[in-house]
Amino acid sequence: MSSVDIACRCALVLVFLASANGKRENFGGFVAAIRLLHLVPERWPRAVARVVVGAEVVAAGLLLLPSGFAAAGFVLVLLLCAVFAVVIEVSVRRDVRVACPCFGGSADLLNRRHLLRNGVLAAVAVVGLVGVDTGRPGFVEVLIGVVVAVFVAALVIRFDDVAEVLVPRTAARR
């Protein structure tokens, strides 16, 4: 297993577990956000929320398993990113103002910057999928992979804050 494989797996595990946990902790807010999007029938938001949280946990779990299962985890991550991207794009085009429920409660509304975040996650999944490695990693590979994963995951999880520092909303509106 290479540093790249370890980094991709660990980064996605950290991100998707943080995402699932944030949604679980603010489950009512997540259900309300789904309801406000008007993308599913009125009776479905709670069930959809459960499926999303479950799929994120399953994706993370698959990435912790041997290569064949990890490949399925990478594919599930890609599918989730695609669905999230469609939801974000539809909400932006419809001008639906819904707070991003991605990592629990957030004041930041869904916007196209979130498409960038999903693109980064999808790219990590593609790199991981292409590079799924069955060899045994050495200590250095594990160390490098974990350090890179923690850095990438922290940037993704705190994406709204990082984006606000780099491109403040007031500057973005100009």
Coordinates of C-alpha atoms in Angstrom, one line a residue:
M1 CA 0.0 0.0 0.0
S2 CA 1.5 3.3 -1.0
S3 CA 1.4 6.7 0.8
V4 CA -1.0 7.9 -1.9
D5 CA -3.4 5.0 -1.3
I6 CA -3.2 5.5 2.5
A7 CA -3.7 9.3 2.2
C8 CA -6.7 9.0 -0.1
R9 CA -8.4 6.4 2.1
C10 CA -7.7 8.1 5.4
A11 CA -8.7 11.6 4.1
L12 CA -12.0 10.3 2.8
V13 CA -12.6 8.3 6.0
L14 CA -12.0 11.3 8.2
V15 CA -14.2 13.6 6.0
F16 CA -17.1 11.2 5.6
L17 CA -17.1 10.2 9.2
A18 CA -17.0 13.9 10.2
S19 CA -19.8 14.6 7.8
A20 CA -22.0 11.8 9.0
N21 CA -21.4 12.7 12.6
G22 CA -22.2 16.4 11.9
K23 CA -25.4 15.4 10.2
R24 CA -26.3 13.0 13.1
E25 CA -25.6 15.6 15.7
N26 CA -27.8 18.1 13.9
F27 CA -30.2 15.6 12.4
G28 CA -33.2 17.8 12.8
G29 CA -31.4 20.6 10.9
F30 CA -30.3 18.2 8.2
V31 CA -33.9 16.9 7.7
A32 CA -35.1 20.5 7.6
A33 CA -32.5 21.4 5.0
I34 CA -33.6 18.4 2.8
R35 CA -37.2 19.5 3.2
L36 CA -36.4 23.1 2.2
L37 CA -34.7 21.9 -1.0
H38 CA -38.0 20.5 -2.2
L39 CA -36.3 17.7 -4.2
V40 CA -38.1 14.8 -2.6
P41 CA -41.7 14.3 -1.6
E42 CA -42.8 15.8 1.7
R43 CA -42.8 12.4 3.5
W44 CA -39.2 11.5 2.5
P45 CA -36.7 14.0 4.1
R46 CA -36.2 12.0 7.3
A47 CA -35.7 8.7 5.3
V48 CA -33.4 10.4 2.8
A49 CA -31.4 11.9 5.7
R50 CA -30.9 8.5 7.2
V51 CA -29.8 7.0 3.9
V52 CA -27.3 9.8 3.3
V53 CA -25.8 9.4 6.8
G54 CA -25.7 5.6 6.4
A55 CA -24.1 5.8 3.0
E56 CA -21.4 8.1 4.3
V57 CA -20.6 5.7 7.2
V58 CA -20.6 2.7 4.8
A59 CA -18.3 4.5 2.4
A60 CA -15.9 5.3 5.3
G61 CA -16.1 1.7 6.5
L62 CA -15.4 0.2 3.1
L63 CA -12.3 2.4 2.7
L64 CA -10.9 0.8 5.9
L65 CA -11.1 -2.7 4.4
P66 CA -8.8 -4.6 2.0
S67 CA -8.5 -3.4 -1.6
G68 CA -11.6 -4.9 -3.2
F69 CA -13.8 -3.4 -0.6
A70 CA -11.9 -0.1 -0.7
A71 CA -12.5 0.2 -4.4
A72 CA -16.2 -0.1 -3.7
G73 CA -15.8 2.6 -1.0
F74 CA -14.1 4.9 -3.5
V75 CA -17.0 4.3 -6.0
L76 CA -19.6 5.0 -3.3
V77 CA -17.7 8.3 -2.5
L78 CA -17.9 9.2 -6.1
L79 CA -21.6 8.5 -6.3
L80 CA -22.2 10.6 -3.1
C81 CA -20.2 13.5 -4.5
A82 CA -22.1 13.4 -7.7
V83 CA -25.5 13.4 -5.9
F84 CA -24.3 16.2 -3.6
A85 CA -23.1 18.2 -6.6
V86 CA -26.5 17.9 -8.3
V87 CA -28.3 19.0 -5.1
I88 CA -26.0 22.0 -4.7
E89 CA -26.3 23.0 -8.3
V90 CA -30.1 22.7 -8.3
S91 CA -30.4 24.7 -5.1
V92 CA -28.1 27.5 -6.5
R93 CA -30.0 27.6 -9.8
R94 CA -33.4 27.7 -8.0
D95 CA -32.0 30.3 -5.6
V96 CA -33.0 28.2 -2.7
R97 CA -31.3 29.6 0.4
V98 CA -30.4 26.6 2.6
A99 CA -27.6 26.5 5.1
C100 CA -25.0 23.9 4.2
P101 CA -25.8 20.8 6.3
C102 CA -22.6 19.1 5.2
F103 CA -20.8 19.0 8.6
G104 CA -23.6 19.8 11.0
G105 CA -25.0 23.3 11.5
S106 CA -23.5 26.0 9.3
A107 CA -24.3 29.6 8.6
D108 CA -22.9 29.3 5.1
L109 CA -25.6 28.8 2.5
L110 CA -25.2 26.1 -0.2
N111 CA -23.2 27.8 -3.0
R112 CA -21.0 26.9 -5.9
R113 CA -17.9 26.9 -3.6
H114 CA -19.3 23.7 -2.3
L115 CA -19.0 22.2 -5.8
L116 CA -15.3 22.9 -5.5
R117 CA -15.1 21.0 -2.2
N118 CA -17.0 18.0 -3.8
G119 CA -14.7 18.1 -6.8
V120 CA -11.7 17.8 -4.5
L121 CA -13.3 14.9 -2.7
A122 CA -14.1 13.2 -6.0
A123 CA -10.6 13.8 -7.3
V124 CA -9.2 12.1 -4.1
A125 CA -11.6 9.2 -4.7
V126 CA -10.5 8.8 -8.3
V127 CA -6.8 8.9 -7.4
G128 CA -7.5 6.4 -4.7
L129 CA -9.5 4.2 -7.0
V130 CA -6.8 4.2 -9.7
G131 CA -4.1 3.6 -7.2
V132 CA -5.7 0.9 -5.0
D133 CA -2.7 -1.0 -3.8
T134 CA -2.5 -4.4 -2.2
G135 CA 1.1 -4.3 -0.9
R136 CA 2.0 -4.0 2.8
P137 CA 2.9 -0.4 3.7
G138 CA 6.0 0.4 5.6
F139 CA 6.1 2.8 8.5
V140 CA 7.2 5.7 6.4
E141 CA 4.4 5.2 3.9
V142 CA 1.8 5.0 6.7
L143 CA 3.2 8.2 8.4
I144 CA 3.3 10.2 5.2
G145 CA -0.2 9.0 4.2
V146 CA -1.7 9.8 7.5
V147 CA -0.1 13.3 7.8
V148 CA -1.3 14.2 4.3
A149 CA -4.8 12.7 5.0
V150 CA -5.2 14.8 8.2
F151 CA -4.1 18.0 6.4
V152 CA -6.5 17.4 3.4
A153 CA -9.4 16.3 5.7
A154 CA -9.0 19.4 7.9
L155 CA -9.1 21.7 4.8
V156 CA -12.2 19.9 3.5
I157 CA -14.0 19.8 6.8
R158 CA -13.2 23.5 7.5
F159 CA -13.7 24.5 3.8
D160 CA -16.2 27.2 4.5
D161 CA -13.8 28.9 6.9
V162 CA -10.8 28.5 4.6
A163 CA -12.8 29.9 1.7
E164 CA -14.0 32.9 3.8
V165 CA -10.4 33.7 4.7
L166 CA -9.2 33.4 1.1
V167 CA -12.3 35.0 -0.6
P168 CA -14.5 36.9 1.9
R169 CA -18.2 37.0 1.0
T170 CA -18.0 40.8 0.7
A171 CA -15.2 40.5 -1.8
A172 CA -16.9 37.6 -3.7
R173 CA -20.0 39.8 -4.3
R174 CA -18.0 42.6 -6.0

